[in-house]
CSV table of C-alpha atoms and ligand atoms in Angstrom, one decimal:
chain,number,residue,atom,x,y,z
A,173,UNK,CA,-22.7,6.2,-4.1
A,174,UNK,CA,-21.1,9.5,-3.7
A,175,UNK,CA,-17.7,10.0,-5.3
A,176,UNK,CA,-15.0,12.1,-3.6
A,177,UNK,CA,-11.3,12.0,-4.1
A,178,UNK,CA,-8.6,12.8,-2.0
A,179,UNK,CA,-6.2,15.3,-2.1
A,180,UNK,CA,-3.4,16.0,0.1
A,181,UNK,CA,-3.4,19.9,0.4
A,182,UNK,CA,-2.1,23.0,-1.5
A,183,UNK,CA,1.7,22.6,-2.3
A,184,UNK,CA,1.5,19.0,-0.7
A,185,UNK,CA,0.2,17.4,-4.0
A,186,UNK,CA,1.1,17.1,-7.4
A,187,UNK,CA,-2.4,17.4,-8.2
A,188,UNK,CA,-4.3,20.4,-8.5
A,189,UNK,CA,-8.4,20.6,-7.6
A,190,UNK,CA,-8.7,22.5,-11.4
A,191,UNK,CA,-7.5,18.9,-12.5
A,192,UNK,CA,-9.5,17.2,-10.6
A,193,UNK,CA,-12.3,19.0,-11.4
A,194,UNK,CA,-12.5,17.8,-14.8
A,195,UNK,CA,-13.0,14.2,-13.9
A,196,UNK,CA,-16.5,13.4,-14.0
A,197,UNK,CA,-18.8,12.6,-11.2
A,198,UNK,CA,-16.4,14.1,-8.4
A,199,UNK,CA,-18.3,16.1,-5.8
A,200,UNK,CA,-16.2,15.8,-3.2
A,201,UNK,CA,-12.7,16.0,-1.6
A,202,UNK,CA,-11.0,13.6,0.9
A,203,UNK,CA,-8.8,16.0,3.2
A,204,UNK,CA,-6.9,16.4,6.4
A,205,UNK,CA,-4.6,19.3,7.3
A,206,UNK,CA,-1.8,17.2,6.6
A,207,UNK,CA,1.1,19.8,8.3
A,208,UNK,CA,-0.6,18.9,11.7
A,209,UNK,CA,1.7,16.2,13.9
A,210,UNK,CA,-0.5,13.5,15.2
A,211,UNK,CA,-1.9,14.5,18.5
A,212,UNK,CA,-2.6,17.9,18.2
A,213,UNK,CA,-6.1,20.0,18.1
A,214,UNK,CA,-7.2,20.6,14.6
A,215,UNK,CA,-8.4,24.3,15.0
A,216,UNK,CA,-11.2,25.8,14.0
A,217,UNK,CA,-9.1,28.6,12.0
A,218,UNK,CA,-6.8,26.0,10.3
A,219,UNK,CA,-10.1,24.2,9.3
A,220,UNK,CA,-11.7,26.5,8.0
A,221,UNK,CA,-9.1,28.1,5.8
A,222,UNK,CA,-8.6,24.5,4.2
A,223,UNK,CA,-12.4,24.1,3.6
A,224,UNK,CA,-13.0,27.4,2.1
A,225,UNK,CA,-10.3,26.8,-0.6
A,226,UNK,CA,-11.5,23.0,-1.4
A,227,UNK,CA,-15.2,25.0,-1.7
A,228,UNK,CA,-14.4,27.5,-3.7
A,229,UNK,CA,-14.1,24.8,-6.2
A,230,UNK,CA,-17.5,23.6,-6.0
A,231,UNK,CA,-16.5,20.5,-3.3
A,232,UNK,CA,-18.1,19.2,-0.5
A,233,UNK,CA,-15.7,19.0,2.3
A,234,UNK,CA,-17.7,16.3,4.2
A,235,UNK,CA,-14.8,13.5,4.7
A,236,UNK,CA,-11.7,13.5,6.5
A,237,UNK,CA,-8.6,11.3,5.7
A,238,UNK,CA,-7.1,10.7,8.2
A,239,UNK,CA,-7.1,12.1,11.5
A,240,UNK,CA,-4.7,9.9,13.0
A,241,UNK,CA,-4.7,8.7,16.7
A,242,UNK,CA,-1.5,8.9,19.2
A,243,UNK,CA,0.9,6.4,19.5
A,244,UNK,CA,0.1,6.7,23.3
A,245,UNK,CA,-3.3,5.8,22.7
A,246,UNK,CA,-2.5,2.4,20.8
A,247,UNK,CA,0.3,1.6,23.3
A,248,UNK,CA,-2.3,2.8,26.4
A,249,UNK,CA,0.4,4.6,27.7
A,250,UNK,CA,0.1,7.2,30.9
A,251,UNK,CA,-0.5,10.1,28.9
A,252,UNK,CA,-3.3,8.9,26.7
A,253,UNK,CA,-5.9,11.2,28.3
A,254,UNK,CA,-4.8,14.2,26.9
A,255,UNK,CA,-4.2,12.8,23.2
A,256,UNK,CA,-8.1,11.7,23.5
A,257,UNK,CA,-9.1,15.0,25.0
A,258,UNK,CA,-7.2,16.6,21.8
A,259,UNK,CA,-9.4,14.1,20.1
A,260,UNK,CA,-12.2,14.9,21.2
A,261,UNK,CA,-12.2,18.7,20.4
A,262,UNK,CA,-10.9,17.7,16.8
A,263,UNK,CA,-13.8,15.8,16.1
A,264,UNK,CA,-15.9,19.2,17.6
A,265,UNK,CA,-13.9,21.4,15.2
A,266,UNK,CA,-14.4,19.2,12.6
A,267,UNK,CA,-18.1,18.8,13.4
A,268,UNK,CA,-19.0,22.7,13.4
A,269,UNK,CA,-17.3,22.7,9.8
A,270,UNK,CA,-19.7,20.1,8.7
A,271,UNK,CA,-17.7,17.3,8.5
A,272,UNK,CA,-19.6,14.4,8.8
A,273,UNK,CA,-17.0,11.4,8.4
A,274,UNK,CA,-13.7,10.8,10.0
A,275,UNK,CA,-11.7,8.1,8.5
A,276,UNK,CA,-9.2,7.0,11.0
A,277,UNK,CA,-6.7,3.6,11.6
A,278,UNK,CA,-5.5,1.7,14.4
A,279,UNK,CA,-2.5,0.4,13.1
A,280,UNK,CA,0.6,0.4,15.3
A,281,UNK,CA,4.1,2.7,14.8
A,282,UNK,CA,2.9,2.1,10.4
A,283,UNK,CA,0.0,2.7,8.2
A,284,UNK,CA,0.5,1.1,5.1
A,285,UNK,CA,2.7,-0.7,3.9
A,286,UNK,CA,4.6,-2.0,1.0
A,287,UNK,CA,8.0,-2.8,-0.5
A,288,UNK,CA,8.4,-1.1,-3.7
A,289,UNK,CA,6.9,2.3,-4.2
A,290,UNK,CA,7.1,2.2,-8.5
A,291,UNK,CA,7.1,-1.6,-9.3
A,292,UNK,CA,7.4,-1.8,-12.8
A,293,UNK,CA,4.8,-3.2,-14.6
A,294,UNK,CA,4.4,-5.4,-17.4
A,295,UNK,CA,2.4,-2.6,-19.5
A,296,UNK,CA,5.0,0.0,-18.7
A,297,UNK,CA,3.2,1.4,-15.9
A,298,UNK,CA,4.5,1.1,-12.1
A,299,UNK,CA,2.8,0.8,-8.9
A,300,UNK,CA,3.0,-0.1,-4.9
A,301,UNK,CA,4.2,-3.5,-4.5
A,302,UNK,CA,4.6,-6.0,-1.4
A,303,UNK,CA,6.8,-8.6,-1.1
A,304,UNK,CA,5.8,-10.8,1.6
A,305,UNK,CA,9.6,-13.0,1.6
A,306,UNK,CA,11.1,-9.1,2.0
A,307,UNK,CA,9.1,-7.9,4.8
A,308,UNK,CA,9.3,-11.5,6.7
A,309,UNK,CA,13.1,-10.7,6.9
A,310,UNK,CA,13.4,-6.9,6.9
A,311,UNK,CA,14.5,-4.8,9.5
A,312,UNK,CA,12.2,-2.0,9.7
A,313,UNK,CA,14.4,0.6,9.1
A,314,UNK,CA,15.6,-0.5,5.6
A,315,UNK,CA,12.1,-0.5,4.6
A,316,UNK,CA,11.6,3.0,6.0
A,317,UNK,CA,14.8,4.1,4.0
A,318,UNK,CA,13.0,2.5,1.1
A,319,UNK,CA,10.0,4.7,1.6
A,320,UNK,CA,11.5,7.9,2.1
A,321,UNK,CA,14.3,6.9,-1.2
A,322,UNK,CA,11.2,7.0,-3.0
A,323,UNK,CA,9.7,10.6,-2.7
A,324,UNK,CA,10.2,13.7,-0.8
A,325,UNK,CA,7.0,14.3,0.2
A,326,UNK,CA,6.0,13.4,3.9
A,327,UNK,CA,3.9,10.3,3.5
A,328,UNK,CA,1.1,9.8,6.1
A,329,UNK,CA,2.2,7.4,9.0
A,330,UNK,CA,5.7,7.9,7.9
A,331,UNK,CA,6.4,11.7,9.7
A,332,UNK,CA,9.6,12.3,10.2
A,333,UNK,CA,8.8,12.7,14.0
A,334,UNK,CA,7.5,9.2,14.1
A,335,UNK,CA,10.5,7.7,12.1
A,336,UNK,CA,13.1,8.8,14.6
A,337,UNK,CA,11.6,7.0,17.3
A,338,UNK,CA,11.4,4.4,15.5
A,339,UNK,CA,13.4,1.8,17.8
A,340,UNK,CA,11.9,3.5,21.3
A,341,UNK,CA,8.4,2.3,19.4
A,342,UNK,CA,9.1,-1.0,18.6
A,343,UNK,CA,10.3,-1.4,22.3
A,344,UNK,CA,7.3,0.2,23.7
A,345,UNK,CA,5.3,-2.5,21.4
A,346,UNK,CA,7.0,-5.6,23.2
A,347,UNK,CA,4.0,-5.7,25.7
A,348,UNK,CA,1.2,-4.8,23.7
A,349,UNK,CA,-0.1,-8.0,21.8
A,350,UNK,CA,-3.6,-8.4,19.8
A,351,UNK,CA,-5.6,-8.3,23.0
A,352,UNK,CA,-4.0,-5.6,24.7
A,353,UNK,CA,-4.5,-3.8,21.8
A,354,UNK,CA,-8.1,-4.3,21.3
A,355,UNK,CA,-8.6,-3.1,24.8
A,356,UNK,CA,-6.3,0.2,24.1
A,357,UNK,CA,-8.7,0.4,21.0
A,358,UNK,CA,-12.1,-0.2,23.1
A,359,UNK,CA,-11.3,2.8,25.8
A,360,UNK,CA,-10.4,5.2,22.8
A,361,UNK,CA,-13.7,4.2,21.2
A,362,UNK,CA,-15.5,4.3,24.6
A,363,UNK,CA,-14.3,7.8,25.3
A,364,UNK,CA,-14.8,9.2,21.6
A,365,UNK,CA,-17.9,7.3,20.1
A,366,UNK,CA,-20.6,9.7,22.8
A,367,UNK,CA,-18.8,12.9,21.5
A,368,UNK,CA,-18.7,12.0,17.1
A,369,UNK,CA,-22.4,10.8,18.6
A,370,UNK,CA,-23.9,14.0,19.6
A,371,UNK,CA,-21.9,15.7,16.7
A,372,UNK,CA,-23.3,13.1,14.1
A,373,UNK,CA,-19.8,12.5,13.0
A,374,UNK,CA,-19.0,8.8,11.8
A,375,UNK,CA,-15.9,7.4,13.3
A,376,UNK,CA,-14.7,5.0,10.3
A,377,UNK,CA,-11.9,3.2,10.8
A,378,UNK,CA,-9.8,1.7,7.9
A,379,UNK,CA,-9.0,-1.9,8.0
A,380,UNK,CA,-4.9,-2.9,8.3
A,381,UNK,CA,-2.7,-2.5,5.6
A,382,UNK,CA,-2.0,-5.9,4.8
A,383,UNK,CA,-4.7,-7.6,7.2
A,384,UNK,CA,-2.2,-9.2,9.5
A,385,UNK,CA,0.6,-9.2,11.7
A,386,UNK,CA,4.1,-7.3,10.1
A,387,UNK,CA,7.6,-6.8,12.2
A,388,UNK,CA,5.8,-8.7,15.5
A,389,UNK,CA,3.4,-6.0,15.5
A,390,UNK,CA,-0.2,-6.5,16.3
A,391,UNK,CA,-2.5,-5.8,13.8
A,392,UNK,CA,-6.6,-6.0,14.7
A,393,UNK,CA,-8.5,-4.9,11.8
A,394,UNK,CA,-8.4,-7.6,9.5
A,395,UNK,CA,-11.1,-9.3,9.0
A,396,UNK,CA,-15.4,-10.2,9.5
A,397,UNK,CA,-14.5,-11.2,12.9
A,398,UNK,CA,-12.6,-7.5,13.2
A,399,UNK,CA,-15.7,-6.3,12.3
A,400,UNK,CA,-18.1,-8.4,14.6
A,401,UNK,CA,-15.8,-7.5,17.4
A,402,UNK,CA,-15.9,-4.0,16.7
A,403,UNK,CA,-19.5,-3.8,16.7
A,404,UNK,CA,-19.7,-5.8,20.0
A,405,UNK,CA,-17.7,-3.5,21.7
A,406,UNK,CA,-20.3,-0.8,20.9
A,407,UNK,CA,-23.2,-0.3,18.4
A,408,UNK,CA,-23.2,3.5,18.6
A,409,UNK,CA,-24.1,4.5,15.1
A,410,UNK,CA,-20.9,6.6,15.3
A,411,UNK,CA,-19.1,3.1,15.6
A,412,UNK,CA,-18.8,2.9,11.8
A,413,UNK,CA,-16.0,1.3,9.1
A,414,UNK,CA,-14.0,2.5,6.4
A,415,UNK,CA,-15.0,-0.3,3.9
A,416,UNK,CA,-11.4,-0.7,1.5
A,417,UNK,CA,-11.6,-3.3,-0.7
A,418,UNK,CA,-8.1,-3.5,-1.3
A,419,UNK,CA,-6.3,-3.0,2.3
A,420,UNK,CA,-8.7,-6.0,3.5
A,421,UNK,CA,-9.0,-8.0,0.4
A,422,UNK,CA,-5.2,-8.5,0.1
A,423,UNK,CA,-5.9,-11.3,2.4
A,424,UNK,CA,-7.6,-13.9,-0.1
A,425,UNK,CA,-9.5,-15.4,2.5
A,426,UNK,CA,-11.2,-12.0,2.9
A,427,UNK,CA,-14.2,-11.9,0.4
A,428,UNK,CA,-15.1,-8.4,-0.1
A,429,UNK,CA,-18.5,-8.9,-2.0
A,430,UNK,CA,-19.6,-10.7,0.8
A,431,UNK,CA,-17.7,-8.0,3.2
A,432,UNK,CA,-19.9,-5.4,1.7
A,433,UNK,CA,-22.9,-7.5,1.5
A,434,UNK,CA,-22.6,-7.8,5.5
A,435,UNK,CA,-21.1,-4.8,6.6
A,436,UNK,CA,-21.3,-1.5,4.0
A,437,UNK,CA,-25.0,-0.6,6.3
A,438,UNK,CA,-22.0,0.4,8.2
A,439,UNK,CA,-19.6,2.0,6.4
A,440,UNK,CA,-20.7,5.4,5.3
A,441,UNK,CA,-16.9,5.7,3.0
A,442,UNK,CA,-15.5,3.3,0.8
A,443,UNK,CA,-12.3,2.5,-0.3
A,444,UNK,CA,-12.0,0.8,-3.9
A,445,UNK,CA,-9.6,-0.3,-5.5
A,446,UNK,CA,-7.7,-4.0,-6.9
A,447,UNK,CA,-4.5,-5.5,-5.9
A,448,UNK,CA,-3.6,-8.7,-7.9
A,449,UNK,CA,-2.5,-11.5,-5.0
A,450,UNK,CA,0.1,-14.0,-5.9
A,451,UNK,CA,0.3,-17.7,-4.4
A,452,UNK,CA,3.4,-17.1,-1.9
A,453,UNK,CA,1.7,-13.5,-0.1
A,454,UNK,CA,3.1,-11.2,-2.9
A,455,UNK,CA,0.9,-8.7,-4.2
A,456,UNK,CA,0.8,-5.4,-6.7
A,457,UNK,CA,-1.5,-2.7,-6.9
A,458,UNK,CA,-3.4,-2.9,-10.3
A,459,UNK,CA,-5.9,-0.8,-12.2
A,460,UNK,CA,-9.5,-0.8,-10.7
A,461,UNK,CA,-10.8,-3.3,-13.8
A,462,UNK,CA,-11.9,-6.7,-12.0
A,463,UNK,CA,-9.8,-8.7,-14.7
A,464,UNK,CA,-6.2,-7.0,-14.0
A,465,UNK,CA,-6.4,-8.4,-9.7
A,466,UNK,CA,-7.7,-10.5,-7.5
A,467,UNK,CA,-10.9,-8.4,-6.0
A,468,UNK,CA,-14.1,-8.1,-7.6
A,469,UNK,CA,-14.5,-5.0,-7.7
A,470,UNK,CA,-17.5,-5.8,-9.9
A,471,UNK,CA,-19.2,-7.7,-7.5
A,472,UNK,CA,-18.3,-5.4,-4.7
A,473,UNK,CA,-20.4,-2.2,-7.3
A,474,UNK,CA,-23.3,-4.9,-7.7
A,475,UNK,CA,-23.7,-5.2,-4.2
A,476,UNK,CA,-23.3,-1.9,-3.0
A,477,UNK,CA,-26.0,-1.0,-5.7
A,478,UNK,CA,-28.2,-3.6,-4.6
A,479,UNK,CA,-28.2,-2.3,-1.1
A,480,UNK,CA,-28.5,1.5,-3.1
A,481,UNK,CA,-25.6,2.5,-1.1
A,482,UNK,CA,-25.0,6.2,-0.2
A,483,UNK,CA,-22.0,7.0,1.3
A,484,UNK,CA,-18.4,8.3,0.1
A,485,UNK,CA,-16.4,5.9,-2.2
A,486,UNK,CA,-13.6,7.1,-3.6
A,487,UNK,CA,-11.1,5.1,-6.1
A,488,UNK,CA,-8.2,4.0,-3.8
A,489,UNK,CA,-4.6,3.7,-4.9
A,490,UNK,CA,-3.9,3.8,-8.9
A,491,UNK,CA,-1.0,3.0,-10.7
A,492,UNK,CA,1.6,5.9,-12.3
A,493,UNK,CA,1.0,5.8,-15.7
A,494,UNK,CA,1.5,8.2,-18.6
A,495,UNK,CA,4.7,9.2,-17.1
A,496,UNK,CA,3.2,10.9,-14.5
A,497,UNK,CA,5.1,11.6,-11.1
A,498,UNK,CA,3.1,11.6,-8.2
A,499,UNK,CA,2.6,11.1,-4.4
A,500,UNK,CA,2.9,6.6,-4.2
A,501,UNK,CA,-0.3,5.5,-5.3
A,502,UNK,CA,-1.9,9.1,-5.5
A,503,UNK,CA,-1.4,10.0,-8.9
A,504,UNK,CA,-4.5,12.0,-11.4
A,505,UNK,CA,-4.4,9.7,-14.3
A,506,UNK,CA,-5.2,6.0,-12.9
A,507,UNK,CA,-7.1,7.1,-10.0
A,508,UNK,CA,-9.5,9.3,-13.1
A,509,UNK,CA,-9.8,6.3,-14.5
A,510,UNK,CA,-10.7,4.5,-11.8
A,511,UNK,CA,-13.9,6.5,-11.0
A,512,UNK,CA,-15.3,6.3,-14.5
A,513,UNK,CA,-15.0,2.7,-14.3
A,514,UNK,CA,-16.9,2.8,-11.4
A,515,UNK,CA,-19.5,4.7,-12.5
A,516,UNK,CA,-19.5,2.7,-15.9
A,517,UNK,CA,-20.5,0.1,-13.4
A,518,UNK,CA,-23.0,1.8,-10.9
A,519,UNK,CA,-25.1,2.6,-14.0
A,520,UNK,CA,-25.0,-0.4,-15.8
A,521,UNK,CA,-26.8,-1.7,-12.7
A,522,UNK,CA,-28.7,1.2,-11.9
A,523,UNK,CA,-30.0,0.9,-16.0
A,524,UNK,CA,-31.0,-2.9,-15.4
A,525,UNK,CA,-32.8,-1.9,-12.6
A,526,UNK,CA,-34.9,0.0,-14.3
A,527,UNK,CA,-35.7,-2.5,-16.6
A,528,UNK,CA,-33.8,-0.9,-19.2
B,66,DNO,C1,-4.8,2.4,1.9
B,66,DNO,C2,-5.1,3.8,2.3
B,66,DNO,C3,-4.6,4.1,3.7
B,66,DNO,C4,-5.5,5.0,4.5
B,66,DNO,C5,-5.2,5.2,5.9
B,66,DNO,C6,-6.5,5.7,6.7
B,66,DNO,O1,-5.6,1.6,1.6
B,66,DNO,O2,-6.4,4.1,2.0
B,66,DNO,O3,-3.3,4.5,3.7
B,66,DNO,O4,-5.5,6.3,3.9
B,66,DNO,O5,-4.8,4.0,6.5
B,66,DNO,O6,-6.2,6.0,8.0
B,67,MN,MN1,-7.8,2.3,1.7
């Protein structure tokens, strides 16, 4: 298990890599050129400049988060050559860097999504919350108001760009269900999969944010049968998952020990983190501990150490705590405490392995 963190660029975060580098165990950095708009060639200049400065620090710059894909490519629309060919020579920027995993999604017009940005808490704190009754009988564009009330920062999958097209989207979406999408998703990854191949790049794509269908949209990666389909459609080694305990386990049915019993051979970055599920579809982001949610995140560490697992994990969403303003769900302080739990964890196992 390697732990990285992600970080959202100079004068884009609230955090600062001297801060981060006093967290223990850290070796790496999640990063994407986040001022980029979704389509365009990551160069090789832009790349290096970033990678240089997250070095300097003493990081390894071997993850990418997120290099998002077209909405022409998810819709299959006429012009979805060129955003793969754009693709493409990303992933052989990205490559020559060094970069040697590309976490990407497949969700259409949103990435995440959630209600509240700062739900208050019971111990004071706040944190991402979804309210299933809400988004059943939302129109979309109250909850993007919500999301861009809550912070001035450009969140990712929520560009400004993308947000005034909002209604042309949702229009364009009318003829693209679950099927059509997995066949938009399956000439993408036919196209891309021989190029991240040759380059050695991992093409790990993050699982829905919540596993299932919101607004009438369709939503694919959601489950084991996600996965088996996925690997069906090709078993390139570049054909690989971003494993995230809580984007997939907020579906109850989804068990994400046995999710990373089956599947983490295949998912060379993890996401970890807990979300506590309530019985009507509710559910909040809590701290990383197994006890405070609904995911075992124990369980998840045991089997990940079983199988002495080596890729990237980094602690996913934290609360805001200590008064601490921050990016939704990006904040220093709970995500800090998220990775030494983690490693209190990875040890413990790796001691009793040992016999000690
Ligand atoms: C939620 C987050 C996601 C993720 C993107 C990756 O669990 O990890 O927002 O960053 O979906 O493309
Ligand atoms: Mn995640």
């Amino acid at each position: 298990m390697k732990i990285t963190f992600r970080w959202y660029g100079r004068g884009n975060d609230t955090v600062t890599l001297e801060q981060v580098k006093q967290i223990p165990g850290v070796k790496g950095i999640v990063w994407a050129l986040h001022k980029k708009s979704v389509g365009e060639v990551w160069e090789k200049e832009e790349i290096k400049e970033e990678i240089e400065y997250i070095q300097s620090f003493g990081f390894h710059t071997d993850v990418v988060e997120s290099v998002n894909v077209h909405e022409s490519i998810k819709l299959g629309n006429e012009d979805r050559m060129m955003y793969i060919e754009n693709y493409k020579e990303t992933i052989r920027n990205l490559a020559e860097a060094g970069v040697k995993v590309i976490c990407y999604n497949f969700m259409p017009i949103f990435d995440w999504t959630r209600t509240e940005m700062f739900h208050p808490l019971e111990d004071g704190s706040t944190a991402l919350f979804y309210e299933k009754g809400k988004v059943d009988n939302l129109d979309p564009q109250e909850l993007i108001n919500t999301v861009a009330a809550a912070t001035d920062l450009t969140l990712p999958g929520w560009e400004p760009e993308k947000v005034e097209r909002i209604s042309e989207l949702f229009e364009s979406y009318k003829n693209v269900d679950e099927e059509q999408l997995w066949a938009n998703l399956e000439v993408f990854l036919k196209e891309i999969l021989p190029v991240a191949e040759e380059c050695e790049i991992k093409m790990a794509i993050h699982p829905d944010d919540p596993p299932w269908s919101i607004f009438g949209l369709p939503r694919i990666i959601t489950g084991e049968s996600s996965y088996e389909k996925l690997i069906a459609i090709s078993d390139s080694p570049s054909n690989a998952f971003t494993m995230c305990t809580g984007s997939m386990g907020a579906n109850p049915e989804n068990d994400m020990v046995q999710v990373a019993k089956k599947y983490a051979y295949r998912a060379p970055f993890s996401h970890i983190r807990n979300v506590k599920i309530y019985e009507n579809g509710d559910f909040v982001e809590t701290s990383h501990y197994t006890q405070d949610g609904s995911i075992n995140v124990q369980g998840v560490v045991e089997e990940l150490n079983k199988q002495n697992y080596t890729g990237y994990v980094r602690p996913d969403h934290g609360r805001h705590i200590w008064g601490e303003i921050c990016r939704p769900g990006y904040g220093l302080y709970d995500r800090a405490l998220g990775i030494m739990y983690l490693l209190g964890l990875w040890d413990a196992h790796e001691a009793s392995k040992a016999g000690n």
